[in-house]
Coordinates of C-alpha atoms in Angstrom, one line a residue:
Chain A
M1 CA 101.2 29.2 108.9
I2 CA 97.4 29.3 108.3
A3 CA 96.8 29.4 104.5
F4 CA 93.7 30.4 102.6
G5 CA 92.4 29.0 99.4
S6 CA 89.7 29.9 97.0
C7 CA 88.8 28.5 93.6
I8 CA 87.4 31.3 91.5
V9 CA 84.5 31.0 89.0
D10 CA 83.4 34.6 89.3
P11 CA 86.4 37.0 89.8
A12 CA 84.1 39.9 90.7
A13 CA 82.6 38.0 93.5
Y14 CA 86.0 37.0 94.9
I15 CA 87.3 40.5 94.7
R16 CA 84.1 41.9 96.4
Y17 CA 83.5 39.3 99.1
A18 CA 86.1 36.6 99.7
R19 CA 89.3 38.7 99.3
P20 CA 88.6 41.5 101.8
G21 CA 87.6 39.0 104.4
I22 CA 90.7 36.9 103.8
Q23 CA 92.9 40.0 103.9
A24 CA 91.4 41.0 107.2
A25 CA 91.7 37.5 108.8
A26 CA 95.1 36.4 107.4
E27 CA 98.2 36.8 109.5
P28 CA 101.4 38.4 108.2
G29 CA 103.2 35.8 106.0
A30 CA 100.1 33.8 105.3
T31 CA 99.8 32.3 101.8
V32 CA 96.6 32.9 99.9
F33 CA 96.0 30.4 97.1
A34 CA 93.5 32.1 94.7
F35 CA 93.2 29.8 91.7
E36 CA 90.9 29.8 88.7
A37 CA 88.3 27.0 89.1
V38 CA 89.1 24.0 87.0
G39 CA 86.3 21.5 86.3
T40 CA 84.3 20.6 89.3
I41 CA 84.5 22.0 92.8
C42 CA 86.2 18.7 93.8
R43 CA 88.9 19.0 91.3
S44 CA 89.4 22.7 92.0
N45 CA 89.6 22.1 95.8
N46 CA 92.1 19.3 95.2
L47 CA 94.3 21.7 93.3
L48 CA 94.3 23.9 96.4
L49 CA 95.1 21.0 98.6
D50 CA 98.0 19.9 96.4
A51 CA 99.4 23.4 96.6
A52 CA 99.0 23.7 100.4
A53 CA 100.3 20.2 101.1
A54 CA 103.7 21.3 99.7
R55 CA 104.1 23.9 102.5
D56 CA 106.1 22.5 105.4
D57 CA 104.9 25.2 107.7
L58 CA 101.2 24.6 107.1
E59 CA 99.1 24.8 110.3
A60 CA 95.7 24.8 108.4
L61 CA 94.2 25.5 105.1
V62 CA 91.0 27.6 105.1
L63 CA 88.8 27.0 102.0
V64 CA 86.7 30.0 101.3
D65 CA 84.0 30.2 98.7
E66 CA 84.2 33.3 96.6
H67 CA 80.8 34.4 97.9
V68 CA 81.8 34.1 101.6
E69 CA 83.2 37.1 103.4
L70 CA 85.1 36.3 106.5
A71 CA 84.2 38.7 109.3
D72 CA 86.4 37.4 112.0
P73 CA 89.7 39.1 112.8
G74 CA 90.2 36.4 115.4
L75 CA 89.8 33.6 112.9
C76 CA 93.3 32.2 113.1
A77 CA 93.2 32.1 116.9
A78 CA 89.9 30.3 116.8
L79 CA 91.3 27.7 114.4
R80 CA 94.4 27.1 116.4
E81 CA 92.3 26.5 119.4
A82 CA 90.1 24.0 117.5
F83 CA 93.1 22.2 115.9
A84 CA 94.9 22.0 119.3
D85 CA 93.1 18.7 119.5
P86 CA 95.1 16.5 117.1
E87 CA 92.0 14.4 116.4
V88 CA 90.3 17.4 114.8
A89 CA 90.8 17.3 111.0
V90 CA 88.1 19.7 109.8
V91 CA 86.7 22.9 111.3
G92 CA 83.8 24.8 109.9
A93 CA 81.7 27.8 110.6
M94 CA 78.4 25.9 110.0
G95 CA 77.7 22.2 110.3
A96 CA 75.3 19.7 111.6
S97 CA 74.9 16.3 113.3
G98 CA 72.3 13.7 112.5
V99 CA 72.9 14.2 108.8
R100 CA 71.3 11.7 106.5
S101 CA 72.0 13.2 103.1
I102 CA 73.6 16.1 101.2
A103 CA 70.7 18.2 102.7
W104 CA 72.8 18.5 105.8
W105 CA 70.7 21.4 107.1
E106 CA 68.0 18.9 107.9
G107 CA 70.2 17.7 110.8
R108 CA 70.9 19.5 114.1
I109 CA 72.7 22.7 113.0
S110 CA 75.6 24.1 114.8
R111 CA 76.6 27.6 113.7
G112 CA 78.5 30.6 114.9
P113 CA 77.7 34.3 114.0
V114 CA 77.1 33.7 110.3
R115 CA 74.7 36.1 108.5
Q116 CA 73.3 35.9 105.0
R117 CA 73.3 39.0 102.9
H118 CA 70.9 38.7 99.9
H119 CA 70.2 40.8 96.9
D120 CA 66.7 39.4 96.2
H121 CA 63.6 41.2 97.5
G122 CA 65.3 44.6 97.5
G123 CA 68.3 43.2 99.4
G124 CA 68.9 42.7 103.0
E125 CA 70.4 40.5 105.7
V126 CA 69.0 37.5 107.4
T127 CA 70.4 35.0 109.9
A128 CA 71.8 32.0 108.1
H129 CA 69.5 28.9 108.6
G130 CA 67.0 31.2 110.3
W131 CA 64.2 28.6 109.9
A132 CA 65.8 26.1 112.3
P133 CA 66.9 26.0 115.9
I134 CA 70.7 26.6 116.1
E135 CA 73.2 25.2 118.5
A136 CA 76.2 27.3 119.3
P137 CA 79.7 26.0 118.5
P138 CA 82.0 24.4 119.3
A139 CA 80.4 21.1 118.6
T140 CA 81.4 17.8 117.1
V141 CA 79.4 17.4 113.9
D142 CA 78.9 15.0 111.0
T143 CA 79.7 17.6 108.4
V144 CA 80.4 21.2 107.9
D145 CA 79.3 23.5 105.1
G146 CA 82.0 23.4 102.4
R147 CA 81.7 27.1 101.6
L148 CA 83.9 27.8 104.6
M149 CA 85.9 24.9 106.0
A150 CA 89.4 24.7 107.5
L151 CA 91.5 21.5 107.1
S152 CA 94.3 20.3 109.3
P153 CA 97.7 19.4 107.7
W154 CA 96.8 15.7 108.1
A155 CA 93.6 16.3 106.1
V156 CA 95.3 18.4 103.5
R157 CA 98.0 15.7 103.0
T158 CA 96.0 12.5 103.4
L159 CA 92.5 13.1 101.8
R160 CA 91.2 14.4 98.5
F161 CA 87.8 15.5 97.4
D162 CA 86.1 12.8 95.4
E163 CA 86.2 13.8 91.8
E164 CA 83.8 11.1 90.9
L165 CA 81.0 13.2 92.5
S166 CA 81.1 15.0 89.2
L167 CA 78.1 17.3 90.0
G168 CA 79.9 18.5 93.1
F169 CA 76.9 18.4 95.4
G170 CA 77.7 16.9 98.7
H171 CA 81.5 17.2 98.2
D172 CA 81.8 18.6 101.7
L173 CA 79.7 15.9 103.4
D174 CA 81.6 13.2 101.5
F175 CA 85.0 14.7 102.6
C176 CA 83.8 14.8 106.2
L177 CA 82.5 11.3 106.1
R178 CA 85.9 10.1 105.0
V179 CA 87.6 12.1 107.7
R180 CA 85.4 10.4 110.3
E181 CA 86.0 6.9 108.7
A182 CA 89.7 7.6 109.3
G183 CA 88.9 8.2 112.9
R184 CA 89.3 11.9 113.0
R185 CA 86.8 14.6 114.1
V186 CA 84.8 17.3 112.3
V187 CA 83.9 20.3 114.5
T188 CA 82.3 23.7 114.3
A189 CA 84.0 26.8 115.7
P190 CA 82.6 30.3 116.5
I191 CA 83.7 31.9 113.2
A192 CA 81.9 35.1 112.1
A193 CA 81.2 35.3 108.3
V194 CA 78.8 36.8 105.8
L195 CA 77.3 34.6 103.1
H196 CA 76.6 36.7 100.0
H197 CA 74.0 34.4 98.5
T198 CA 70.5 34.4 97.2
L199 CA 67.9 33.3 99.7
E200 CA 67.1 30.2 97.7
L201 CA 68.9 27.2 99.2
V202 CA 68.9 25.1 96.0
P203 CA 68.9 27.1 92.8
D204 CA 69.8 24.3 90.5
R205 CA 67.0 22.0 91.5
D206 CA 67.2 19.2 88.9
L207 CA 71.0 18.9 89.1
W208 CA 70.8 18.9 92.9
V209 CA 68.3 16.0 92.8
E210 CA 70.7 14.0 90.6
G211 CA 73.6 14.9 92.9
H212 CA 71.6 13.8 95.9
I213 CA 71.0 10.4 94.2
R214 CA 74.6 9.9 93.2
F215 CA 75.7 10.7 96.7
A216 CA 73.2 8.3 98.2
E217 CA 74.3 5.6 95.9
K218 CA 77.9 6.0 97.0
W219 CA 77.2 6.0 100.7
D220 CA 74.1 3.9 100.9
G221 CA 74.4 1.6 104.0
R222 CA 77.8 3.0 104.8
M223 CA 76.7 6.3 106.5
P224 CA 77.5 6.1 110.3
G225 CA 74.4 4.7 112.0
D226 CA 73.0 3.4 108.7
A227 CA 71.9 -0.2 108.3
P228 CA 71.8 -1.7 104.8
T229 CA 68.3 -1.4 103.3
E230 CA 66.5 -4.7 103.2
D231 CA 63.1 -3.5 102.1
W232 CA 63.5 -1.1 99.2
K233 CA 59.8 -1.1 98.4
A234 CA 58.9 0.1 101.9
R235 CA 61.6 2.7 101.8
A236 CA 60.4 4.0 98.4
R237 CA 56.8 4.1 99.5
R238 CA 57.7 6.1 102.6
A239 CA 60.0 8.5 100.7
E240 CA 57.4 9.1 98.0
A241 CA 54.8 9.9 100.7
E242 CA 57.3 12.2 102.6
R243 CA 58.1 13.9 99.3
D244 CA 54.5 14.7 98.6
A245 CA 54.0 15.9 102.1
A246 CA 57.0 18.2 101.8
R247 CA 55.8 19.5 98.5
T248 CA 52.4 20.2 100.0
L249 CA 54.0 21.9 102.9
G250 CA 55.8 24.1 100.4
Y251 CA 52.5 25.1 98.8
S252 CA 51.1 26.0 102.2
S253 CA 54.3 28.0 103.0
T254 CA 53.8 30.0 99.8
S255 CA 50.2 30.8 100.7
T256 CA 51.2 31.6 104.3
V257 CA 54.0 34.0 103.2
D258 CA 51.6 35.8 100.9
A259 CA 48.9 35.9 103.6
R260 CA 51.3 37.3 106.2
L261 CA 52.6 40.0 103.8
A262 CA 49.2 41.0 102.5
P263 CA 48.4 43.4 105.4
L264 CA 51.8 45.1 105.1
E265 CA 51.4 45.4 101.4
R266 CA 47.8 46.8 101.8
E267 CA 49.2 49.3 104.3
L268 CA 51.9 50.4 102.0
D269 CA 49.5 50.6 99.1
A270 CA 47.1 52.7 101.1
L271 CA 50.0 55.1 102.0
T272 CA 51.4 55.5 98.5
T273 CA 48.0 55.9 96.8
S274 CA 46.7 58.4 99.4
P275 CA 45.9 62.0 98.1
S276 CA 48.5 63.5 100.4
W277 CA 51.2 61.2 99.0
R278 CA 50.2 61.9 95.4
I279 CA 50.0 65.7 95.8
T280 CA 53.5 65.8 97.2
R281 CA 55.0 63.7 94.3
P282 CA 56.6 66.8 92.7
L283 CA 58.2 67.7 96.0
R284 CA 59.9 64.2 96.2
A285 CA 60.9 64.4 92.6
L286 CA 62.6 67.8 93.3
N287 CA 64.3 66.4 96.4
R288 CA 65.7 63.4 94.4
R289 CA 67.0 65.8 91.7
L290 CA 68.7 68.0 94.4
K291 CA 70.3 64.9 96.0
Q292 CA 71.6 63.8 92.6
R293 CA 73.5 67.0 92.1
Chain B
M1 CA 14.9 14.2 96.7
I2 CA 18.4 15.5 97.1
A3 CA 19.7 14.9 100.6
F4 CA 22.7 16.6 102.4
G5 CA 25.1 15.1 104.8
T6 CA 27.7 16.4 107.2
S7 CA 29.8 14.9 109.9
I8 CA 30.3 17.4 112.7
T9 CA 33.2 17.6 115.0
K10 CA 33.1 21.4 115.6
P11 CA 29.4 22.6 115.8
E12 CA 30.4 26.3 115.6
V13 CA 32.3 25.7 112.3
F14 CA 29.2 23.8 111.0
R15 CA 26.9 26.6 111.9
R16 CA 29.1 29.2 110.3
S17 CA 30.1 27.4 107.1
A18 CA 28.2 24.3 106.1
E19 CA 24.8 25.1 107.5
P20 CA 24.2 28.4 105.6
G21 CA 25.4 26.7 102.4
I22 CA 23.0 23.8 102.8
R23 CA 20.1 26.2 103.5
R24 CA 21.0 28.1 100.4
A25 CA 21.1 25.0 98.2
A26 CA 18.5 22.7 99.6
E27 CA 15.0 22.3 98.2
P28 CA 11.8 22.1 100.2
G29 CA 11.7 18.5 101.4
S30 CA 15.4 18.0 101.2
Q31 CA 16.7 15.8 104.1
V32 CA 19.7 17.1 106.0
L33 CA 21.7 14.3 107.6
A34 CA 23.9 16.3 109.9
G35 CA 25.1 14.9 113.2
P36 CA 28.1 14.5 115.4
A37 CA 31.0 12.5 114.0
T38 CA 31.3 8.9 115.1
G39 CA 35.0 8.1 114.9
S40 CA 36.9 8.6 111.7
I41 CA 35.5 10.4 108.7
F42 CA 35.3 7.0 106.9
H43 CA 33.0 5.7 109.7
S44 CA 30.9 8.8 110.1
Y45 CA 30.3 9.1 106.3
N46 CA 29.3 5.4 106.2
A47 CA 26.8 6.1 108.9
I48 CA 25.3 8.9 106.8
L49 CA 25.3 6.6 103.7
D50 CA 23.5 3.9 105.7
R51 CA 20.8 6.5 106.6
A52 CA 20.6 7.9 103.1
A53 CA 20.3 4.5 101.6
Q54 CA 17.0 4.1 103.4
L55 CA 15.5 7.1 101.6
E56 CA 13.4 5.6 98.8
D57 CA 13.1 8.9 96.9
L58 CA 16.8 9.6 97.0
E59 CA 18.1 11.4 93.9
A60 CA 21.6 12.2 95.3
L61 CA 23.4 12.7 98.5
V62 CA 25.6 15.8 98.9
L63 CA 28.4 15.3 101.4
V64 CA 30.0 18.5 102.6
H65 CA 32.7 19.0 105.2
Q66 CA 31.5 21.0 108.1
D67 CA 33.8 23.9 106.9
T68 CA 32.4 23.9 103.4
E69 CA 29.9 26.4 102.3
L70 CA 27.9 25.7 99.2
V71 CA 27.5 28.7 97.1
D72 CA 25.0 27.7 94.4
A73 CA 21.3 28.4 95.0
D74 CA 20.7 26.2 92.0
L75 CA 22.9 23.4 93.1
C76 CA 20.2 20.8 93.0
A77 CA 19.5 21.5 89.3
K78 CA 23.2 21.2 88.5
V79 CA 23.4 17.9 90.5
R80 CA 20.4 16.5 88.5
D81 CA 22.1 17.5 85.3
A82 CA 25.4 15.9 86.2
L83 CA 23.7 12.7 87.4
A84 CA 21.4 12.5 84.3
D85 CA 24.0 10.1 82.9
P86 CA 23.3 6.8 84.8
Q87 CA 27.0 5.8 84.6
V88 CA 28.0 8.7 86.8
G89 CA 28.6 7.5 90.4
I90 CA 30.0 10.6 92.0
V91 CA 30.4 14.4 91.3
G92 CA 32.5 17.1 92.7
C93 CA 33.8 20.7 92.0
V94 CA 37.5 19.8 92.1
G95 CA 39.1 16.9 90.2
A96 CA 42.2 15.6 88.6
I97 CA 43.6 13.1 86.1
G98 CA 46.9 11.3 86.1
V99 CA 46.6 10.7 89.8
R100 CA 49.2 8.5 91.5
S101 CA 48.6 9.1 95.2
I102 CA 46.4 10.8 97.7
A103 CA 48.3 13.9 96.8
W104 CA 46.0 14.2 93.8
W105 CA 47.0 17.9 93.5
E106 CA 50.3 16.7 92.2
A107 CA 48.5 15.3 89.2
S108 CA 46.8 17.3 86.4
V109 CA 44.0 19.2 88.0
T110 CA 41.1 19.8 85.5
L111 CA 38.7 21.8 87.7
A112 CA 39.0 23.7 90.9
S113 CA 36.0 25.8 91.5
F114 CA 36.3 26.9 95.1
I115 CA 37.7 29.6 97.4
N116 CA 40.0 28.8 100.3
R117 CA 38.8 31.3 102.9
Y118 CA 41.4 31.5 105.7
E119 CA 41.3 33.4 109.0
E120 CA 45.0 33.6 109.8
H121 CA 46.9 36.9 109.4
G122 CA 43.8 39.0 109.2
G123 CA 42.0 36.6 106.9
G124 CA 41.6 36.4 103.2
D125 CA 40.5 34.5 100.1
L126 CA 42.5 32.3 97.8
H127 CA 40.6 31.8 94.6
S128 CA 41.3 28.5 92.8
F129 CA 41.8 28.6 89.1
S130 CA 38.3 27.9 87.8
W131 CA 36.3 29.8 90.5
A132 CA 35.6 32.4 87.8
W133 CA 35.3 31.0 84.3
D134 CA 36.4 34.2 82.7
D135 CA 39.8 33.9 84.3
A136 CA 40.1 30.1 84.1
P137 CA 43.1 28.6 82.3
P138 CA 42.6 26.7 79.0
Y139 CA 42.9 23.3 80.8
A140 CA 39.9 24.0 83.1
H141 CA 36.9 21.9 82.1
T142 CA 34.2 19.8 83.6
G143 CA 33.9 16.1 82.9
E144 CA 35.3 12.8 83.7
V145 CA 38.2 12.7 86.2
E146 CA 40.0 10.1 88.3
T147 CA 39.4 11.6 91.7
L148 CA 37.6 14.5 93.5
D149 CA 38.5 16.6 96.5
G150 CA 36.4 15.3 99.3
F151 CA 35.3 18.6 100.8
L152 CA 32.3 18.4 98.4
L153 CA 31.1 15.1 97.1
V154 CA 27.8 14.4 95.4
L155 CA 26.9 10.7 95.4
S156 CA 24.4 9.0 93.1
P157 CA 21.8 6.7 94.7
W158 CA 23.8 3.7 93.3
A159 CA 27.0 4.9 95.1
V160 CA 25.1 5.5 98.3
R161 CA 23.7 2.0 98.3
E162 CA 26.7 0.1 96.8
I163 CA 29.9 1.7 97.9
R164 CA 31.3 2.3 101.4
F165 CA 34.3 4.3 102.7
D166 CA 37.1 1.9 103.6
E167 CA 37.4 2.2 107.3
G168 CA 40.6 0.2 107.3
L169 CA 42.6 3.0 105.7
G170 CA 42.9 5.4 108.6
D171 CA 40.9 8.2 110.1
F172 CA 40.8 10.9 107.5
H173 CA 43.3 11.3 104.7
G174 CA 42.7 9.5 101.4
Y175 CA 39.1 8.7 101.9
D176 CA 38.0 10.7 98.9
L177 CA 40.5 9.1 96.5
D178 CA 39.8 5.6 97.7
F179 CA 36.0 6.1 97.3
C180 CA 36.5 7.4 93.8
L181 CA 38.7 4.5 92.9
Q182 CA 36.0 2.1 94.2
V183 CA 33.5 3.9 92.0
R184 CA 35.7 3.5 89.0
E185 CA 36.6 -0.1 89.7
A186 CA 32.9 -0.8 89.7
G187 CA 32.7 0.7 86.2
R188 CA 31.0 4.0 87.1
K189 CA 32.2 7.5 86.3
V190 CA 33.7 10.1 88.5
V191 CA 33.0 13.6 87.1
T192 CA 33.4 17.3 87.9
A193 CA 30.5 19.7 87.4
D194 CA 30.1 23.4 87.6
L195 CA 29.4 23.5 91.3
R196 CA 31.1 26.0 93.6
A197 CA 31.9 26.2 97.2
I198 CA 33.9 28.2 99.8
H199 CA 36.2 26.1 101.9
H200 CA 36.7 27.8 105.2
R201 CA 40.0 26.3 106.2
P202 CA 43.5 27.2 107.4
L203 CA 46.3 27.7 105.0
Q204 CA 48.2 24.7 106.3
M205 CA 47.3 21.8 104.0
V206 CA 48.9 19.0 105.9
P207 CA 48.8 19.8 109.6
D208 CA 49.5 16.2 110.6
P209 CA 52.2 15.0 108.3
E210 CA 52.9 11.6 109.9
R211 CA 49.2 10.5 109.6
W212 CA 49.1 11.8 106.1
V213 CA 52.3 9.8 105.2
T214 CA 50.8 6.7 106.7
A215 CA 47.6 7.1 104.6
H216 CA 49.6 7.8 101.5
V217 CA 51.4 4.5 101.9
A218 CA 48.2 2.6 102.8
V219 CA 46.3 3.8 99.7
A220 CA 49.2 3.1 97.4
E221 CA 49.6 -0.4 98.8
K222 CA 45.8 -1.1 98.5
W223 CA 45.5 0.1 94.9
D224 CA 48.9 -0.7 93.3
G225 CA 48.1 -3.1 90.5
R226 CA 44.4 -2.7 90.9
M227 CA 44.0 0.7 89.3
P228 CA 46.4 2.0 86.6
G229 CA 48.7 4.7 87.9
I230 CA 48.0 4.5 91.6
G231 CA 51.2 3.8 93.5
T232 CA 53.3 3.4 90.4
G233 CA 56.5 5.2 89.3
P234 CA 59.4 4.7 87.0
G235 CA 62.4 2.6 88.0
S236 CA 63.2 -0.1 90.4
W237 CA 62.1 0.2 94.1
R238 CA 65.7 1.2 94.9
E239 CA 65.7 3.9 92.2
R240 CA 62.3 5.2 93.3
A241 CA 63.4 5.4 96.9
L242 CA 66.6 7.3 96.2
R243 CA 64.9 9.7 93.8
A244 CA 62.0 10.3 96.2
E245 CA 64.3 11.0 99.1
A246 CA 66.2 13.5 96.9
E247 CA 63.0 15.2 95.8
R248 CA 61.7 15.2 99.4
D249 CA 64.9 17.0 100.6
L250 CA 64.5 19.5 97.7
A251 CA 60.9 20.2 98.7
L252 CA 62.0 20.8 102.3
A253 CA 64.8 23.1 101.1
I254 CA 62.1 25.1 99.2
V255 CA 60.1 25.3 102.5
H256 CA 63.2 26.7 104.3
W257 CA 63.7 29.2 101.4
K258 CA 60.1 30.4 101.8
A259 CA 60.8 31.0 105.5
L260 CA 63.8 33.1 104.7
E261 CA 61.9 34.8 101.9
E262 CA 59.2 35.8 104.4
T263 CA 61.7 37.4 106.7
A264 CA 63.3 39.3 103.8
R265 CA 60.0 40.5 102.3
T266 CA 58.6 41.5 105.6
A267 CA 61.7 43.5 106.4
A268 CA 61.5 45.2 103.0
A269 CA 57.8 46.1 103.4
Q270 CA 58.3 47.4 106.9
H271 CA 61.2 49.5 105.8
A272 CA 59.2 51.0 102.9
I273 CA 56.3 51.8 105.3
A274 CA 58.7 53.4 107.8
E275 CA 60.4 55.3 105.1
T276 CA 57.1 56.6 103.7
R277 CA 55.8 57.6 107.2
G278 CA 59.0 59.3 108.1
S279 CA 59.4 61.2 104.8
L280 CA 59.2 65.0 104.8
S281 CA 56.2 65.0 102.4
W282 CA 54.2 62.6 104.6
R283 CA 54.9 64.8 107.7
L284 CA 54.1 68.0 105.8
T285 CA 50.7 66.7 104.8
A286 CA 49.7 65.4 108.2
P287 CA 47.3 68.4 108.8
L288 CA 45.6 67.5 105.5
R289 CA 44.9 64.0 106.6
R290 CA 43.7 65.1 110.0
L291 CA 41.3 67.5 108.3
S292 CA 40.1 64.7 106.0
R293 CA 39.5 62.4 109.0
T294 CA 37.6 65.2 110.8
A295 CA 35.4 65.8 107.8
A296 CA 34.7 62.1 107.4

């Protein structure tokens, strides 16, 4: 039995996004664990793992963030195929290899048909991680995005999310690193989903920075391929330079976005301030009223 | 005599930008030391300084990038006014205090009197905050600063004869901060004055990040402990490294967000335009617009 689990902070979001996707993807007899969130994401996820671990017939547990809408009726078949390899312990819709920090998206991204539906800027839909080159799944990766991850029975019964990561950031990478330390694999699969999320990658910036630091302190020198740092001064100098370069790139990006949009905005402005648009305003108002009836 | 100097790598850019500005600002008898670049900007500028140092009647040397257009016809009067204080070694139109690295714009900028004129995406102007004094924020003021933006530097005769750009630092980035630090280390002042310029440059501020990062580290290493603030930061080296790596990744996440935002905003604007053009009222009034165009 493939079970589903969500920890719920915002019930309306769960009802609107996660639940319909789970209902469409779940097989008859599947158990859906929908629990109120308790404490951090790690503690909440562990509650789901505890509940799922008790099920003797468990084939996998799919952790679904309340803002993620599964859009894949073939999800269970895709998961069974991925878990057919007994070494696979975690399957995700989005992940990356070459990951150095909780900013896993700086690695080589592997992702299936995942779209991001946003409500900012009038609403719309963009391709998730649309700024980066994407490799198609399946792929063995360092980590998957914790908003949609499936765990094997071994992972459910053997590992727990680290509740000492009290800010929660990087809980998914931390879990995947421990899976790999235990000799198991983390993979992506071609799972379709819709992320209902603001376009901003990191809304809680100050907290995220603190979470990044705590994670780095935990794993420093232990990440696969990492050597212990011998010259912290050189590392700090380089990081500070790269930080300033990245910030400056951000300023350039802002100017570029504004510059690229300026011709479109001028065109729209010219249209909507034209005499013919203005003299037909009563017509449009009338049309709106008729439609409202 | 106030001289002007430019190091030229792209003659057409010089002809379009720096040359008309110099013509506008120069006085009869002003020397213009403009010639092809000879290696790095450090080296090229030093060659100009060597030539200017030979000018006995030198009052100041105005160094402009080839893509910088001076706007003030009375620039020379403003320069004389700024250099009336013999302690002033260098003057500019963009400056900052609280500077810790070559990314001086991360510090507290006190004056930014320029336009960034770009050609991409149909072209446009970005006005910096003190381009027009009426619109300037309360923190905008001229006076002493820690560094200047190198696209427009006015050097006193003392600076021309006593200080040189440090050719060991690289080929471009950080030359302005390092020069200002040398001026201050020698006990002279770095100041902003009410000068204005148009910087004809692309929107991308750091097109060569790896060289920029190398220069950032080199300048920090050179000045840490020699000049307060430069290369410093709170915490141990380990703490600084981990925090900077986190802040770097956050900054990159913001860059990615901007890319997504551009996609979303472009789609929204295109949709609004299509909706307007496809509306009944727009189609009904098409004859009116045709008539208007014919009349025009």
